[in-house]
mmCIF file of C-alpha atoms in Angstrom:
data_model
loop_
_atom_site.group_PDB
_atom_site.id
_atom_site.type_symbol
_atom_site.label_atom_id
_atom_site.label_comp_id
_atom_site.label_asym_id
_atom_site.label_seq_id
_atom_site.Cartn_x
_atom_site.Cartn_y
_atom_site.Cartn_z
ATOM 1 C CA ALA A 1 -32.388 90.334 40.259
ATOM 2 C CA PHE A 2 -32.017 88.876 37.043
ATOM 3 C CA SER A 3 -28.817 87.470 35.377
ATOM 4 C CA PRO A 4 -27.960 89.249 32.153
ATOM 5 C CA ASP A 5 -27.757 85.827 30.428
ATOM 6 C CA GLY A 6 -31.026 84.802 31.682
ATOM 7 C CA LEU A 7 -34.008 84.266 29.283
ATOM 8 C CA ILE A 8 -35.987 87.622 30.681
ATOM 9 C CA ALA A 9 -32.985 89.943 30.231
ATOM 10 C CA ARG A 10 -32.000 88.618 26.729
ATOM 11 C CA ALA A 11 -35.199 88.807 25.452
ATOM 12 C CA TRP A 12 -35.823 92.410 27.016
ATOM 13 C CA ASP A 13 -32.293 93.389 25.768
ATOM 14 C CA GLN A 14 -32.407 92.124 22.446
ATOM 15 C CA GLY A 15 -35.603 92.222 21.911
ATOM 16 C CA ALA A 16 -37.469 95.387 22.957
ATOM 17 C CA VAL A 17 -34.511 97.709 23.748
ATOM 18 C CA ALA A 18 -33.138 97.000 20.035
ATOM 19 C CA SER A 19 -36.195 96.986 18.276
ATOM 20 C CA GLY A 20 -36.721 100.321 20.097
ATOM 21 C CA VAL A 21 -32.915 101.455 19.099
ATOM 22 C CA VAL A 22 -33.629 100.200 15.875
ATOM 23 C CA PHE A 23 -36.725 102.203 15.493
ATOM 24 C CA VAL A 24 -35.245 105.446 16.723
ATOM 25 C CA LEU A 25 -31.768 104.940 14.704
ATOM 26 C CA LEU A 26 -33.690 104.468 11.213
ATOM 27 C CA VAL A 27 -37.221 106.553 11.255
ATOM 28 C CA THR A 28 -36.083 109.658 13.771
ATOM 29 C CA PRO A 29 -33.639 110.976 11.160
ATOM 30 C CA VAL A 30 -35.897 110.389 8.343
ATOM 31 C CA GLU A 31 -38.802 112.103 10.401
ATOM 32 C CA LEU A 32 -36.498 114.992 10.961
ATOM 33 C CA ALA A 33 -35.898 115.616 7.692
ATOM 34 C CA PHE A 34 -39.161 115.428 5.881
ATOM 35 C CA ALA A 35 -41.890 115.902 8.485
ATOM 36 C CA ALA A 36 -43.829 118.766 7.210
ATOM 37 C CA PRO A 37 -44.404 121.316 9.835
ATOM 38 C CA GLY A 38 -46.834 121.002 12.021
ATOM 39 C CA ALA A 39 -46.807 117.338 11.950
ATOM 40 C CA ALA A 40 -45.759 116.492 15.273
ATOM 41 C CA ALA A 41 -49.014 118.256 16.771
ATOM 42 C CA LEU A 42 -50.923 115.024 15.025
ATOM 43 C CA TYR A 43 -52.279 112.084 16.728
ATOM 44 C CA ASP A 44 -51.159 109.573 13.984
ATOM 45 C CA ALA A 45 -49.283 106.120 14.383
ATOM 46 C CA LEU A 46 -45.968 107.783 14.194
ATOM 47 C CA TRP A 47 -46.564 109.742 17.373
ATOM 48 C CA PHE A 48 -47.871 106.857 19.027
ATOM 49 C CA ALA A 49 -44.983 105.138 18.212
ATOM 50 C CA ASN A 50 -42.746 107.914 19.525
ATOM 51 C CA ARG A 51 -44.798 107.178 22.445
ATOM 52 C CA ALA A 52 -44.568 103.998 23.217
ATOM 53 C CA VAL A 53 -40.438 104.253 22.427
ATOM 54 C CA GLU A 54 -40.644 106.650 25.093
ATOM 55 C CA ILE A 55 -42.358 104.351 27.528
ATOM 56 C CA LEU A 56 -40.039 101.393 26.234
ATOM 57 C CA PHE A 57 -36.742 103.338 27.288
ATOM 58 C CA SER A 58 -37.974 104.841 30.335
ATOM 59 C CA ALA A 59 -39.340 101.047 31.434
ATOM 60 C CA ASP A 60 -35.825 100.327 30.662
ATOM 61 C CA VAL A 61 -34.257 102.701 33.228
ATOM 62 C CA ALA A 62 -36.560 100.637 35.955
ATOM 63 C CA PHE A 63 -35.101 97.129 34.649
ATOM 64 C CA ARG A 64 -31.566 97.907 34.727
ATOM 65 C CA THR A 65 -31.732 98.220 38.152
ATOM 66 C CA CYS A 66 -32.391 94.623 38.348
ATOM 67 C CA VAL A 67 -29.957 93.238 36.349
ATOM 68 C CA ALA A 68 -26.521 91.459 37.825
ATOM 69 C CA TYR A 69 -23.042 92.488 36.501
ATOM 70 C CA ARG A 70 -19.688 91.306 36.816
ATOM 71 C CA GLU A 71 -17.271 92.690 39.443
ATOM 72 C CA PRO A 72 -13.735 93.412 37.848
ATOM 73 C CA GLU A 73 -11.474 90.632 37.777
ATOM 74 C CA ASP A 74 -8.848 92.911 40.761
ATOM 75 C CA GLU A 75 -11.643 92.818 42.713
ATOM 76 C CA GLY A 76 -12.610 89.367 42.532
ATOM 77 C CA GLY A 77 -14.652 88.907 39.444
ATOM 78 C CA ARG A 78 -17.670 87.542 41.026
ATOM 79 C CA TRP A 79 -21.000 87.997 39.911
ATOM 80 C CA VAL A 80 -23.169 90.567 41.540
ATOM 81 C CA PHE A 81 -26.819 89.846 42.791
ATOM 82 C CA SER A 82 -27.279 92.558 45.431
ATOM 83 C CA THR A 83 -29.950 94.956 43.935
ATOM 84 C CA ARG A 84 -28.546 97.954 46.290
ATOM 85 C CA ARG A 85 -25.160 97.437 44.370
ATOM 86 C CA ILE A 86 -26.484 97.222 41.203
ATOM 87 C CA PHE A 87 -28.833 100.285 41.382
ATOM 88 C CA ALA A 88 -25.413 102.095 42.867
ATOM 89 C CA ARG A 89 -23.541 100.808 39.935
ATOM 90 C CA TYR A 90 -25.836 102.088 37.485
ATOM 91 C CA VAL A 91 -25.872 105.307 39.367
ATOM 92 C CA ARG A 92 -22.198 105.653 38.878
ATOM 93 C CA THR A 93 -22.203 104.673 35.645
ATOM 94 C CA TRP A 94 -25.073 104.621 32.726
ATOM 95 C CA LEU A 95 -28.002 106.095 34.962
ATOM 96 C CA ALA A 96 -27.483 109.716 33.226
ATOM 97 C CA VAL A 97 -27.193 108.005 29.735
ATOM 98 C CA ASP A 98 -30.334 105.981 29.822
ATOM 99 C CA LEU A 99 -32.360 108.987 31.472
ATOM 100 C CA VAL A 100 -31.408 111.403 28.829
ATOM 101 C CA ALA A 101 -32.515 108.702 26.166
ATOM 102 C CA ALA A 102 -36.097 108.027 28.454
ATOM 103 C CA THR A 103 -37.148 111.492 29.060
ATOM 104 C CA PRO A 104 -40.449 112.225 27.334
ATOM 105 C CA ILE A 105 -38.844 115.910 26.467
ATOM 106 C CA GLU A 106 -41.058 116.414 22.923
ATOM 107 C CA LEU A 107 -44.083 114.837 25.225
ATOM 108 C CA GLY A 108 -43.305 117.620 28.333
ATOM 109 C CA LEU A 109 -43.631 120.231 25.294
ATOM 110 C CA TRP A 110 -46.444 118.672 23.494
ATOM 111 C CA GLY A 111 -48.702 119.066 27.349
ATOM 112 C CA LEU A 112 -47.256 122.629 28.122
ATOM 113 C CA ARG A 113 -48.068 123.768 24.353
ATOM 114 C CA ARG A 114 -51.873 122.167 25.395
ATOM 115 C CA LEU A 115 -52.232 124.129 28.165
ATOM 116 C CA GLU A 116 -51.013 127.091 26.594
ATOM 117 C CA LEU A 117 -47.855 127.839 29.031
ATOM 118 C CA LEU A 118 -45.787 127.581 26.351
ATOM 119 C CA PRO A 119 -45.128 131.203 24.798
ATOM 120 C CA ALA A 120 -44.468 131.586 21.050
ATOM 121 C CA ILE A 121 -41.195 132.261 19.817
ATOM 122 C CA ALA A 122 -40.662 134.944 17.476
ATOM 123 C CA ALA A 123 -38.220 133.962 14.670
ATOM 124 C CA PRO A 124 -34.982 136.126 14.139
ATOM 125 C CA ALA A 125 -35.493 137.937 10.712
ATOM 126 C CA GLY A 126 -35.006 135.787 7.807
ATOM 127 C CA LEU A 127 -35.162 132.546 9.683
ATOM 128 C CA SER A 128 -38.350 130.320 10.087
ATOM 129 C CA TYR A 129 -38.519 126.922 12.372
ATOM 130 C CA SER A 130 -41.126 126.043 14.244
ATOM 131 C CA TYR A 131 -41.766 123.965 17.940
ATOM 132 C CA ALA A 132 -42.313 120.827 15.668
ATOM 133 C CA SER A 133 -38.695 121.036 13.699
ATOM 134 C CA PHE A 134 -37.253 121.724 17.585
ATOM 135 C CA GLU A 135 -39.056 118.745 19.191
ATOM 136 C CA SER A 136 -37.790 116.256 16.616
ATOM 137 C CA LEU A 137 -34.393 117.471 17.143
ATOM 138 C CA LEU A 138 -34.708 116.720 20.655
ATOM 139 C CA ARG A 139 -35.876 113.329 19.779
ATOM 140 C CA LEU A 140 -32.225 112.888 18.660
ATOM 141 C CA LEU A 141 -31.645 112.828 22.103
ATOM 142 C CA ARG A 142 -32.789 108.874 21.908
ATOM 143 C CA LEU A 143 -29.976 107.847 20.254
ATOM 144 C CA ALA A 144 -27.603 108.382 23.817
ATOM 145 C CA LYS A 145 -29.208 104.780 23.991
ATOM 146 C CA LEU A 146 -26.314 103.979 21.335
ATOM 147 C CA LEU A 147 -23.888 105.657 23.650
ATOM 148 C CA ARG A 148 -23.851 102.353 25.695
ATOM 149 C CA PRO A 149 -21.312 99.989 24.788
ATOM 150 C CA GLY A 150 -22.864 97.461 26.330
ATOM 151 C CA HIS A 151 -26.038 97.304 24.447
ATOM 152 C CA ILE A 152 -24.678 96.778 20.974
ATOM 153 C CA HIS A 153 -22.040 94.077 22.172
ATOM 154 C CA ARG A 154 -24.492 92.102 23.733
ATOM 155 C CA TRP A 155 -26.690 91.582 20.969
ATOM 156 C CA LEU A 156 -24.456 90.813 18.660
ATOM 157 C CA LEU A 157 -22.343 88.423 20.918
ATOM 158 C CA PRO A 158 -23.767 85.659 23.490
ATOM 159 C CA ALA A 159 -22.802 87.165 27.497
ATOM 160 C CA PRO A 160 -21.208 84.708 29.447
ATOM 161 C CA SER A 161 -23.404 82.975 32.256
ATOM 162 C CA PRO A 162 -22.714 83.669 35.657
ATOM 163 C CA THR A 163 -23.003 79.707 36.145
ATOM 164 C CA ALA A 164 -20.272 79.322 33.108
ATOM 165 C CA ALA A 165 -18.343 82.050 34.836
ATOM 166 C CA ARG A 166 -18.334 79.965 37.724
ATOM 167 C CA ALA A 167 -17.880 76.392 36.592
ATOM 168 C CA ALA A 168 -14.025 78.355 34.335
ATOM 169 C CA GLN A 169 -13.161 79.460 37.268
ATOM 170 C CA ALA A 170 -13.464 76.225 39.304
ATOM 171 C CA GLN A 171 -11.549 74.317 36.379
ATOM 172 C CA THR A 172 -9.252 77.098 36.153
ATOM 173 C CA ARG A 173 -8.417 76.300 39.740
ATOM 174 C CA THR A 174 -8.658 72.780 39.728
ATOM 175 C CA ALA A 175 -5.946 72.904 36.660
ATOM 176 C CA THR A 176 -3.818 74.776 38.872
ATOM 177 C CA SER A 177 -3.805 72.894 42.002
ATOM 178 C CA THR A 178 -3.386 69.447 40.048
ATOM 179 C CA SER A 179 -0.634 71.485 37.910
ATOM 180 C CA SER A 180 0.980 72.484 41.505
ATOM 181 C CA SER A 181 0.701 69.093 43.735
ATOM 182 C CA SER A 182 1.899 66.704 40.239
ATOM 183 C CA THR A 183 5.218 69.263 39.470
ATOM 184 C CA PRO A 184 8.555 67.110 41.402
ATOM 185 C CA THR A 185 9.904 68.175 44.360
ATOM 186 C CA SER A 186 13.434 67.814 44.969
ATOM 187 C CA SER A 187 14.213 65.839 47.824
ATOM 188 C CA SER A 188 17.688 66.086 49.219
ATOM 189 C CA THR A 189 19.342 62.715 49.744
ATOM 190 C CA SER A 190 22.602 62.305 52.319
#
């Protein structure tokens, strides 16, 4: 398991994932507002960039199963590096949100359209819409990645390291034991 403040985890989180989230945050709304109908079917740089973000977010789901976490203080406050416990916690907490952000819905619809398995949608009278606008709306689901409070918090503030946390705990224990041994005891004289 990786330490959450280690070089690999921080580079992944603050570099790759942050870039993907910023791309989705800035480009997807603009693309949704200004893309021409049918533009999603074109193989341009934006199409490939969106596929790269889908791959990045899918890889992030796998990476999250290997990043240590800290237990709550009432459970001891220790760092957990057991991959089984990390995975179990991830399933209980953020896996569903990360899967929504990573699911390549647009790519699946593209494949169904290419295989001619996607039936035509008849627009109700007076309305017009296309698969392209529907697919762009689905792409907004990637913004679910922002629901994870740890992402933004870790990008802005450095995380406490397991080594520093252990040192702080040891210092607290030492200070506590020193203060308890140096307290004067009352002795009774007869």
